Coordinates of C-alpha atoms and ligand atoms in Angstrom, one line a residue:
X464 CA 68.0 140.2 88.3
X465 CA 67.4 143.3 90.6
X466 CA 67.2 142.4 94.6
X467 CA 63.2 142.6 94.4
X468 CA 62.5 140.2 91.9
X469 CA 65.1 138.0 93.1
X470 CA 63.5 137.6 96.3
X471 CA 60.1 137.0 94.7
X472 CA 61.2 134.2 92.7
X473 CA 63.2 132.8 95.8
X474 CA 59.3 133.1 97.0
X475 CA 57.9 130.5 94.5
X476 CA 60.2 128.0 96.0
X477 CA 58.1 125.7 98.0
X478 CA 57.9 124.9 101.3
X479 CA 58.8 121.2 103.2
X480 CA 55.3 120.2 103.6
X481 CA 53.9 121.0 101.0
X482 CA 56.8 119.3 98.8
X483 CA 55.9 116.3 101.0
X484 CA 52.4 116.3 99.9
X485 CA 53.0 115.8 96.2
X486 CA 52.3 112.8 94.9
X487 CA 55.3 111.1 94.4
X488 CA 56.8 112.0 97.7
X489 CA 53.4 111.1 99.4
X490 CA 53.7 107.5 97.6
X491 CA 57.7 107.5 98.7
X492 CA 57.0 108.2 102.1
X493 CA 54.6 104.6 102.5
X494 CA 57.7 102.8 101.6
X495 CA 61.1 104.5 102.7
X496 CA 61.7 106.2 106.4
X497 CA 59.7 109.6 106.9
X498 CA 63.2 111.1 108.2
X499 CA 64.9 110.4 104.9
X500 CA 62.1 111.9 102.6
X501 CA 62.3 115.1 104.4
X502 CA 66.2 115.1 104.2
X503 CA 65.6 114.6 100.4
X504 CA 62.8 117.4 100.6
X505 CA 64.7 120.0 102.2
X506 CA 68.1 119.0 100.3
X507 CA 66.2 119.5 96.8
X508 CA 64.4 123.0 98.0
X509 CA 68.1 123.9 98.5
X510 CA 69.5 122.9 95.4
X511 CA 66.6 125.1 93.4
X512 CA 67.0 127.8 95.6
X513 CA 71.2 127.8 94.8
X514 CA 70.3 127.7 91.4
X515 CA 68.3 130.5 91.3
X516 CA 71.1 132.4 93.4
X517 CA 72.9 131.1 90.1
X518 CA 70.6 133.2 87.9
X519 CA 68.9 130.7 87.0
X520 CA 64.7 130.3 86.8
X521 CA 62.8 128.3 89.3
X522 CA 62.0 125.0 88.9
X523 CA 58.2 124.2 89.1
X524 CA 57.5 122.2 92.1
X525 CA 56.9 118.6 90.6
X526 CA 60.4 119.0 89.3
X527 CA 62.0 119.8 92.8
X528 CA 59.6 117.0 94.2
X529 CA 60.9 114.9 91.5
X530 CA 64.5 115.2 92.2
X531 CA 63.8 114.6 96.0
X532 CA 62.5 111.7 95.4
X533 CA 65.6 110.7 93.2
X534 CA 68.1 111.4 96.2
X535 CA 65.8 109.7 98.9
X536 CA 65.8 106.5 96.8
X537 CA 69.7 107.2 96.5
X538 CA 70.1 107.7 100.4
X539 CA 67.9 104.6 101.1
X540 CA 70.0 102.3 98.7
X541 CA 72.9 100.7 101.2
X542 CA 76.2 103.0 100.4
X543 CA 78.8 100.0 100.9
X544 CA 77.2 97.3 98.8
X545 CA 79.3 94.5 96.6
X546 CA 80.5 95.0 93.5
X547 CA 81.6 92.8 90.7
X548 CA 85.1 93.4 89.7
X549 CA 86.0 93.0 86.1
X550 CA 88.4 95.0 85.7
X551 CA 91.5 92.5 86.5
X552 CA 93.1 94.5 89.1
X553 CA 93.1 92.0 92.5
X554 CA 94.1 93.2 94.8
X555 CA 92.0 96.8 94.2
X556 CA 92.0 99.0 97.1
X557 CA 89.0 101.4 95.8
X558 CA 86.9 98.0 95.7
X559 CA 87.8 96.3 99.1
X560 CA 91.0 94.8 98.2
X561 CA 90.9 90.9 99.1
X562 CA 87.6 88.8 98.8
X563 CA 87.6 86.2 101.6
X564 CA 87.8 82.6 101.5
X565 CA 84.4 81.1 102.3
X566 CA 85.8 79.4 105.2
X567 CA 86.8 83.0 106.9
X568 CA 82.9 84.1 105.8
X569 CA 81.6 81.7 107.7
X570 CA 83.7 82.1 110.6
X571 CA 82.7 86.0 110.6
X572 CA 79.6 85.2 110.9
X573 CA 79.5 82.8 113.7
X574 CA 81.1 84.7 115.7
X575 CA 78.8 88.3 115.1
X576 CA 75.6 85.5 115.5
X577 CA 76.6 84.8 119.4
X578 CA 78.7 85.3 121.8
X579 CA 83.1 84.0 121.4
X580 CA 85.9 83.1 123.3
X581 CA 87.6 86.7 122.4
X582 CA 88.9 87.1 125.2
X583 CA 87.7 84.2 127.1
X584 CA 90.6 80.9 127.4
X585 CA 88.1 77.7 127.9
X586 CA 90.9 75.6 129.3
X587 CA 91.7 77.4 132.4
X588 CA 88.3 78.8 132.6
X589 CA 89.3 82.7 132.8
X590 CA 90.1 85.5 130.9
X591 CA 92.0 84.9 127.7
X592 CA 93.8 87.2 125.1
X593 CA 92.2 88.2 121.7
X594 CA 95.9 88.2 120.5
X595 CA 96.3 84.6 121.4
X596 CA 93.6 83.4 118.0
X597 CA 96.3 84.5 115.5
X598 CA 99.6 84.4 117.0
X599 CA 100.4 80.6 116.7
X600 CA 99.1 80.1 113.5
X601 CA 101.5 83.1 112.6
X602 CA 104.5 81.9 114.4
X603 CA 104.1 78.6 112.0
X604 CA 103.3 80.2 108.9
X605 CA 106.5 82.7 109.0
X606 CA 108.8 81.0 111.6
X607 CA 108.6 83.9 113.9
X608 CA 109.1 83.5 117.5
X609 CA 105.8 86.3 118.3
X610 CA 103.1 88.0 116.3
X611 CA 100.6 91.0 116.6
X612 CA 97.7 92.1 114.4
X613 CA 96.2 95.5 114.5
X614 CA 93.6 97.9 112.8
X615 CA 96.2 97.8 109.6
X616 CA 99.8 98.2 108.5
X617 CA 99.7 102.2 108.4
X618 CA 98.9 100.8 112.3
X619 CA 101.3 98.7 112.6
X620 CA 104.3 101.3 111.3
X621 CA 102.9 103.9 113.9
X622 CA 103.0 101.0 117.1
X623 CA 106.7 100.0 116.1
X624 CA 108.2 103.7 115.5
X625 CA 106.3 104.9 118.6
X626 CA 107.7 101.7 120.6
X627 CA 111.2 101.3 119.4
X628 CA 111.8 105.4 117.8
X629 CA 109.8 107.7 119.8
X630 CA 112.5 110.4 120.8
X631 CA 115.1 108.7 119.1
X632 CA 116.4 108.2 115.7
X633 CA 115.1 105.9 112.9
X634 CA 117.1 105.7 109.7
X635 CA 115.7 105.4 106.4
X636 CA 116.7 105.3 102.8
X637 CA 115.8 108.1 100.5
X638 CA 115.4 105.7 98.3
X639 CA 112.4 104.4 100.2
X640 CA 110.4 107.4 101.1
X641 CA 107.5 106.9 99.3
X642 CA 103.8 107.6 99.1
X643 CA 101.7 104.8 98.9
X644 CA 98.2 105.2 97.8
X645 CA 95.6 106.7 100.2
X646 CA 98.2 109.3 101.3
X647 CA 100.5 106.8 103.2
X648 CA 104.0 108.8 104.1
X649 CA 106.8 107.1 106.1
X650 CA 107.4 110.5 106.9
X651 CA 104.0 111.9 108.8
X652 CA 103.9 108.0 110.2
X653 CA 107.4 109.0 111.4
X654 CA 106.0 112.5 112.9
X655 CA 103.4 111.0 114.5
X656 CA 105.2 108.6 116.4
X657 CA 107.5 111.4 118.2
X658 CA 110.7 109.4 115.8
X659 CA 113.3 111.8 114.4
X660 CA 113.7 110.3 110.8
X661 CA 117.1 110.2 109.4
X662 CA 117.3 110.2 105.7
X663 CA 120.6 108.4 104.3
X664 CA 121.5 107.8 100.8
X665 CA 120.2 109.5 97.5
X666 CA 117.0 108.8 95.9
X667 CA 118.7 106.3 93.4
X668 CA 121.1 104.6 95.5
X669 CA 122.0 104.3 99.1
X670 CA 125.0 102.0 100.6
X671 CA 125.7 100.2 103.3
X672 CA 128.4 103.1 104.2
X673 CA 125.0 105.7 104.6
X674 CA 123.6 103.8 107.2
X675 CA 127.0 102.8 109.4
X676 CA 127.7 107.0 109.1
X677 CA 124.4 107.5 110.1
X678 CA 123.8 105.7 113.1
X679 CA 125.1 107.4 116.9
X680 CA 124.2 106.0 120.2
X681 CA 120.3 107.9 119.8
X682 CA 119.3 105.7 117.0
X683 CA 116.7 103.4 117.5
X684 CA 116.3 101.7 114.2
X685 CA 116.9 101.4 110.8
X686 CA 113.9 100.8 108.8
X687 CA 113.2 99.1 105.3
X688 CA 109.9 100.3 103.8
X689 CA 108.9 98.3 100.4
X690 CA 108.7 100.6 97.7
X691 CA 105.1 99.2 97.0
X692 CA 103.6 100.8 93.0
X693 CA 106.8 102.8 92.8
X694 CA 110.4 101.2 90.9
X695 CA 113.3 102.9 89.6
X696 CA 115.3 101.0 86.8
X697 CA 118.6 101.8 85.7
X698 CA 121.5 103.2 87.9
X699 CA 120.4 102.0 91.3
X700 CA 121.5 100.5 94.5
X701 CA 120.1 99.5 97.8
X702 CA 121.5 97.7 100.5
X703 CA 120.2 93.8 101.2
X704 CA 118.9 93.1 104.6
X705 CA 121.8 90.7 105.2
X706 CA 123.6 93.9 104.9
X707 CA 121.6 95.8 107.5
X708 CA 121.7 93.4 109.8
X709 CA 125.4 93.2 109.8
X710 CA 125.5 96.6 110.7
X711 CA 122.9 97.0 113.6
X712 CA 124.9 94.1 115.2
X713 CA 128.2 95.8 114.7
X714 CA 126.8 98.5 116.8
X715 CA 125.1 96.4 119.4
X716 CA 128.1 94.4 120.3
X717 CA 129.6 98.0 120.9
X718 CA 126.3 98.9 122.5
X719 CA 126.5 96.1 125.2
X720 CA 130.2 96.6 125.8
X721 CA 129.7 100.2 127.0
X722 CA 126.8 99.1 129.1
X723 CA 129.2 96.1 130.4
X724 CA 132.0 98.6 131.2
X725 CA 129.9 101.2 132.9
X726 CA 131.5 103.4 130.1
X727 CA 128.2 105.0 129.2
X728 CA 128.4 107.9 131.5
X729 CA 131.5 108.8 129.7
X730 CA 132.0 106.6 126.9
X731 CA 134.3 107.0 124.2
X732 CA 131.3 108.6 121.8
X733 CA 131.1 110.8 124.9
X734 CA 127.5 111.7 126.4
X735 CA 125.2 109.1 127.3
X736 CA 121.9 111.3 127.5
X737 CA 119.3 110.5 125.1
X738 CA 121.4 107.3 124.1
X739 CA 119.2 104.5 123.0
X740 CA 118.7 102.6 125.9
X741 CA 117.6 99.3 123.6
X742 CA 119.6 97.5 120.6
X743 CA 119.4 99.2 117.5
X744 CA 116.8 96.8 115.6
X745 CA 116.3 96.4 111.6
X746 CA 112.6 96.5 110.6
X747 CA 110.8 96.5 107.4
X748 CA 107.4 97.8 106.4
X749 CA 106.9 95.2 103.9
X750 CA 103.4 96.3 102.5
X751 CA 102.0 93.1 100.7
X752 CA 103.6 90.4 103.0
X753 CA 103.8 87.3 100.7
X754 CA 103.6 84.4 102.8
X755 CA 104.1 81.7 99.9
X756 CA 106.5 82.2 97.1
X757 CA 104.2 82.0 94.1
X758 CA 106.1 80.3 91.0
X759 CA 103.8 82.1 89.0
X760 CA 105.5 85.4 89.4
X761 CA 108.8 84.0 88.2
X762 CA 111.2 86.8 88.9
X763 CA 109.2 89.1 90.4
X764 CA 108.7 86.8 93.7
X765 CA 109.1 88.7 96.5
X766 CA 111.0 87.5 99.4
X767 CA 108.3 86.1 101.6
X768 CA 107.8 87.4 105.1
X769 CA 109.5 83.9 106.4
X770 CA 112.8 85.0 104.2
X771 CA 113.0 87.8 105.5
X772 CA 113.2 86.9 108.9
X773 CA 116.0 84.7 108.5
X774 CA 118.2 87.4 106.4
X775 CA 117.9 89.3 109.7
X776 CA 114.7 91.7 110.3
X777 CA 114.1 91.9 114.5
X778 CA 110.5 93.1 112.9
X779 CA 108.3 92.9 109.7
X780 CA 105.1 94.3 109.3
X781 CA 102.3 94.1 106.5
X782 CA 98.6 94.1 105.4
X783 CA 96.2 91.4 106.3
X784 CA 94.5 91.7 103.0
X785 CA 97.0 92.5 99.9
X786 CA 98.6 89.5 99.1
X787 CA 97.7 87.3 102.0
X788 CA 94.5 87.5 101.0
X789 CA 92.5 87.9 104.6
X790 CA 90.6 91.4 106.4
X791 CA 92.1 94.7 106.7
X792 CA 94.5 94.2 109.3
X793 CA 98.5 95.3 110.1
X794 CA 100.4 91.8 111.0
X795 CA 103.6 92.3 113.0
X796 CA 105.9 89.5 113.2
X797 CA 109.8 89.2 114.7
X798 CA 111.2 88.9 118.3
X799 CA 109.2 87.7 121.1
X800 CA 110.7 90.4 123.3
X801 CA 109.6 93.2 120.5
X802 CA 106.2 91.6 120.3
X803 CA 105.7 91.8 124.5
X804 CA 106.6 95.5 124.1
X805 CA 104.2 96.5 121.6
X806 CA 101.7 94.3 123.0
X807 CA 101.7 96.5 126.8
X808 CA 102.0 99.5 124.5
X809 CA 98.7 101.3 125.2
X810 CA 98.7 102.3 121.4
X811 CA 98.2 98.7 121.1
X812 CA 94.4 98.8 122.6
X813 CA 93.5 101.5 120.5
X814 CA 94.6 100.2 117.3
X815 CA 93.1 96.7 118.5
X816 CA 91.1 94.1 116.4
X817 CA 87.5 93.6 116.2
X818 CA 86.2 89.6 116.7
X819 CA 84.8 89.8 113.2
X820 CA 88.4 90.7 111.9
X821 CA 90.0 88.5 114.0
X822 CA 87.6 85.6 112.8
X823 CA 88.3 86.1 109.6
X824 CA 92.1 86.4 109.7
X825 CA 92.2 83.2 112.1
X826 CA 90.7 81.6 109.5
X827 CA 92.9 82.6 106.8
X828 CA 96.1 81.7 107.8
X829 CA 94.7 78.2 108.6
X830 CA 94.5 77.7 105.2
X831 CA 98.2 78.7 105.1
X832 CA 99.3 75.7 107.0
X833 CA 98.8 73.6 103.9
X834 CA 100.1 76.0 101.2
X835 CA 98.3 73.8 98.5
X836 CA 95.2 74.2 100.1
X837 CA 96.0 78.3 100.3
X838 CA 96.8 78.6 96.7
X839 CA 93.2 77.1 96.1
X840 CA 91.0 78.4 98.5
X841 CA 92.4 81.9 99.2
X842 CA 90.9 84.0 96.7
X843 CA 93.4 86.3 96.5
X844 CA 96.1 83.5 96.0
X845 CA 94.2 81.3 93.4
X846 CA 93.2 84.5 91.1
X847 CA 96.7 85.8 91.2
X848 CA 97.9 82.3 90.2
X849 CA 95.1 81.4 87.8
X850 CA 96.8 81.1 83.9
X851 CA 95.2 81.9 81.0
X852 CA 94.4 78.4 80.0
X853 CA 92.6 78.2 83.1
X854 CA 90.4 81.5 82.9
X855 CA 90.0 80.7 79.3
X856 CA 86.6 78.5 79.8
X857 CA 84.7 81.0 82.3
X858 CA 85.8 83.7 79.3
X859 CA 84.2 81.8 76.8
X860 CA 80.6 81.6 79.1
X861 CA 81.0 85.2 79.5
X862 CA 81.2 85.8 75.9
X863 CA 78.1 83.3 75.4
X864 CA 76.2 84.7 78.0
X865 CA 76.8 88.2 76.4
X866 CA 75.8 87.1 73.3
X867 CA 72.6 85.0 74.2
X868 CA 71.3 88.0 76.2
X869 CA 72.1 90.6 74.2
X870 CA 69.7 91.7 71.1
X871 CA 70.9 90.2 68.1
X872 CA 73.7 92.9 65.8
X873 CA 74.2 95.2 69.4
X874 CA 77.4 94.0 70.2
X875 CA 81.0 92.3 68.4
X876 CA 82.0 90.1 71.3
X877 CA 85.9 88.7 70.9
X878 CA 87.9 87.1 73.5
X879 CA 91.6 88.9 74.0
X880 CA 94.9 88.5 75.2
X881 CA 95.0 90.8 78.1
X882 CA 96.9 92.1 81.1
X883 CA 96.1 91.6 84.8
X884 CA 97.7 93.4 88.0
X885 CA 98.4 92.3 90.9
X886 CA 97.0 95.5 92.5
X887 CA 98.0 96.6 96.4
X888 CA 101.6 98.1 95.5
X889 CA 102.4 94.3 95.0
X890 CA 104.3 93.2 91.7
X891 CA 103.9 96.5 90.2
X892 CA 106.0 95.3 87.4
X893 CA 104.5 92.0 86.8
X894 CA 102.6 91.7 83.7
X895 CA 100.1 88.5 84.3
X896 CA 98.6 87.3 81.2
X897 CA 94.7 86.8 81.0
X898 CA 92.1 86.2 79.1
X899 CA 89.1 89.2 78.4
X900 CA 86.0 90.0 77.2
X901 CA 86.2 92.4 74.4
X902 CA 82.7 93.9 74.0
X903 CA 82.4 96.1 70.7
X904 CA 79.6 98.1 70.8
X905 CA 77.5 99.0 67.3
X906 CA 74.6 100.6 69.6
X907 CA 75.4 102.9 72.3
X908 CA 79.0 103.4 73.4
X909 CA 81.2 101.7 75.7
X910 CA 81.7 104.8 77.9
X911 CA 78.0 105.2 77.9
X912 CA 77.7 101.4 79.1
X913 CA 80.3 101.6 81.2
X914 CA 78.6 104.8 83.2
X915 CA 75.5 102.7 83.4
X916 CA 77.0 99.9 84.3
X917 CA 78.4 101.4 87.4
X918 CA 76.0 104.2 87.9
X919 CA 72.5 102.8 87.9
X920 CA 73.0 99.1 88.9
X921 CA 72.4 97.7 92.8
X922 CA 75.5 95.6 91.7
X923 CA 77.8 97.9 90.2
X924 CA 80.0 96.4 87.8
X925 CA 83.8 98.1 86.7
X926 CA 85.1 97.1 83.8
X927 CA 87.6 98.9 81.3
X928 CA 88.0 100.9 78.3
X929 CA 90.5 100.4 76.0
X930 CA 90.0 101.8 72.2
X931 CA 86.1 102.3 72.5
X932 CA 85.4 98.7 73.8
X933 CA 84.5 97.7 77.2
X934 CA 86.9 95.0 78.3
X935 CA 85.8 92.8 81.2
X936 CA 88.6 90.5 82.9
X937 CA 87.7 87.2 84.1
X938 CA 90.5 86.6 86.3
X939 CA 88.7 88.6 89.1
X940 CA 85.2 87.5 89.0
X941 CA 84.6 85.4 92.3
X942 CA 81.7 82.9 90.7
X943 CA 80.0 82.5 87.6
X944 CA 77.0 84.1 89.0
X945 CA 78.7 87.0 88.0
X946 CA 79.2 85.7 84.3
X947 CA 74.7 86.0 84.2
X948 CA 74.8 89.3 86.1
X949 CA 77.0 90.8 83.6
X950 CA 75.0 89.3 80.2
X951 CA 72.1 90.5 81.9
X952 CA 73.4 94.3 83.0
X953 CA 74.2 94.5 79.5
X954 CA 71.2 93.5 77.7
X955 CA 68.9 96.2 80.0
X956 CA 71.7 98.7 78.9
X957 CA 71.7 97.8 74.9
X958 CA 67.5 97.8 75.5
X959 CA 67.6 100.9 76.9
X960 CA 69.3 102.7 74.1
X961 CA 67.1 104.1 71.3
X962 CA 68.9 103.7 67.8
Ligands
LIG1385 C1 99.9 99.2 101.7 C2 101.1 99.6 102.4 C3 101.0 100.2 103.6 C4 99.7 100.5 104.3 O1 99.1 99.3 104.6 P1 97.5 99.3 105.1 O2 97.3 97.9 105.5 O3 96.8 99.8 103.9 O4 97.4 100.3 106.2 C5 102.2 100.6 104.3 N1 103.4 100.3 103.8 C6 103.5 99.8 102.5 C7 104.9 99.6 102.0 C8 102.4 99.4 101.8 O5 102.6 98.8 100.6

């Protein structure tokens, strides 16, 4: 196309307004905000005129106005809406990792509704601490003498390095350098927080001899970080926290002996400056956090956050909403000294919890005190644990449903043996049994369905493909509202094809 005729083609284009005055925008702009049909205007005007930079022709104007009115519709539907997950995985991060207990819903939204005690103490009649709703409910779940909960774990890491580390040394295994999903890296955490990371060991093993080598009068702690989605079989080795622990006290008791002697001027590992004016602590990024051992995972249990404690961790952080089941938050549990220190750390107020957060955590770990009453009514808890014999019913109404709705000879429904994951870097390696819907279609195709499913429903559902059938899991629907809502997504689809 020669500059000239590009330009006059460019020239057809139309202009805002008079876009805005075709009919189907006109009719649009009674119902949706007059701002977001012009953003829709202009954006479509652009994408013809980039096409026609392209070398492509120009699209006639109800086309453009048609396309508008296509991303105005898609601008005015909310972006963070639910979704039904059917795909088995439970703890899935791309979907809002744990649903809530009703009991923490509720709470949430009391709390937004008026005004709380955040930081309000009713007994003495005067200010009170937002940290003070969790902390005792933590302290009885996990036996720990002082909790914290902030913004998340990635949070939490960053508080305790830039606390305990900052301008000293924390050691870590090779071993344990991972990324977790969503571009977590112990070592830009470590960056961040001003620590100089210390990497001991190899990527397959590290002993107890790496660490005690490793550690001088700078170092500030060794840390644990739970390998989370990633395991190494085979020729291995890494060293217990019983282990750890024996070590940071070794070099404490030498620690306070230098300080007793006044030896630390001079001592006999020479220069005191920069030495680590604290003990050397152990702490673990523990990622998931169990709380309750769950049978159900045989021996894949991890040791729960409680366990841990007692083999020896000064501190252990993890999520508030992988395998505990509550919000997005970063729980930090270990000595009360520890706890007052990151609590007057002014990272702490900027990594602070909301009330809504808070509300709904508080409310989770209540149902913690009675661990039976957790395993039912935490979501999280009673879908990991649910067997197949339990799921079995709800797959069979799914598959009825299906069937009813659907137009008779569209589909083969069969119910399957199946695999769920736990999800959330917990269990990686645990396979948990389940029972699916396995949807067989003889109209359409199940990667057709499945894009239609997720891409033009308010209630977007994600299922799976496996061999050119859509599988939906029942472990992880969270009522059997969800059983109808699927029948019925399906039948519009199967309509909607033309054989
Ligand atoms: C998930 C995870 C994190 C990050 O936790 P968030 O709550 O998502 O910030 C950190 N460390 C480990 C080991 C994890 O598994």
């Amino acid at each position: 196309m020669t500059a000239s005729s590009l330009q006059d083609t460019l020239r057809t284009l139309p202009q805002v307004e008079e876009l805005l005055q075709t009919e189907c925008l006109a009719q649009l702009e009674a119902v949706l905000p007059r701002a977001v049909v012009v953003e829709a205007a202009r954006a479509a005007i652009s994408d013809a005129r980039n096409r026609i930079f392209d070398g492509g022709s120009a699209s006639p104007k109800d086309e453009i106005a048609l396309s508008a009115a296509s991303i105005a519709l898609q601008t005015a539907k909310p972006s963070l809406r639910r979704v039904i997950n059917a795909a088995g995985v439970v703890i899935h991060t791309n979907l809002g990792r744990s649903v809530l207990p009703h009991s923490a819903v509720k709470a949430v939204e009391d709390v937004a509704h008026g005004y709380s005690t955040l930081e309000y103490d009713t007994q003495s009649m005067a200010r009170g601490s937002r940290h003070a709703h969790c902390e005792q409910l933590l302290r009885l779940i996990t036996g720990a003498e002082a909790a914290l909960a902030v913004n998340n774990n990635a949070a939490a890491v960053l508080l305790v390095l830039t606390e305990f580390a900052k301008g000293h040394e924390a050691i870590v295994s090779r071993g344990e350098l991972v990324e977790i999903g969503g571009s977590f890296r112990i070592p830009d955490i470590m960056e961040l927080s001003g620590a100089r990371m210390v990497e001991v060991g190899t990527t397959n093993k590290t002993h107890v001899s790496d660490y005690a080598n490793a550690i001088n009068q700078n170092t500030g702690l060794l840390l644990k970080v739970h390998p989370s989605n990633y395991r190494m079989a085979g020729f291995t080795e890494a060293v217990p926290l019983k282990e750890l622990r024996k070590i940071a006290d070794a070099e404490n008791r030498m620690r306070s002996q230098e300080r007793e002697t006044q030896l630390n001027a001079a001592g006999p590992r020479g220069l005191a400056n920069g030495a680590c004016p604290d003990d050397l602590l152990v702490y673990e990024d523990q990622g998931s956090g169990a709380l309750l051992r769950l049978d159900c995972f045989g021996d894949y249990a991890e040791p729960t956050v409680g366990e841990s404690l007692r083999n020896g961790c000064d501190l252990i952080s993890f999520s508030g909403d992988k395998l505990l089941g509550g919000p997005q938050a970063g729980i930090i549990v270990g000595r009360k000294d520890l706890v007052e220190r990151l609590k007057a750390n002014p990272l702490a107020r900027a990594l602070r919890l909301d009330k809504m957060t808070i509300a709904a955590l508080e409310e989770t770990l209540r149902l913690y005190l009675d661990p039976e009453r957790a395993k039912r009514e935490v979501p999280t808890i009673a879908m990991l644990s649910a067997t197949p014999e339990e799921l079995e019913p709800r797959a069979e109404a799914l598959a009825k449903a299906i069937l009813s709705k659907t137009p008779n000879g569209s589909v083969n429904v069969e119910i399957v043996d199946e695999i769920s994951r736990a999800g959330g870097g917990a269990l990686p390696m645990c396979d948990i049994p389940t029972r699916a819907v396995r949807v067989e279609f003889l109209r359409g195709s199940a990667q057709d369905c499945e894009r239609a499913l997720i891409q033009h429903r308010k209630t977007p559902i994600i299922g799976r493909i496996k061999k050119d059938a859509l599988l939906l899991d029942v472990r992880t629907l969270v009522d059997d509202e969800e059983i109808d809502m699927i029948a019925q997504a399906l039948a519009e689809y199967l309509e909607g094809v033309v054989r």
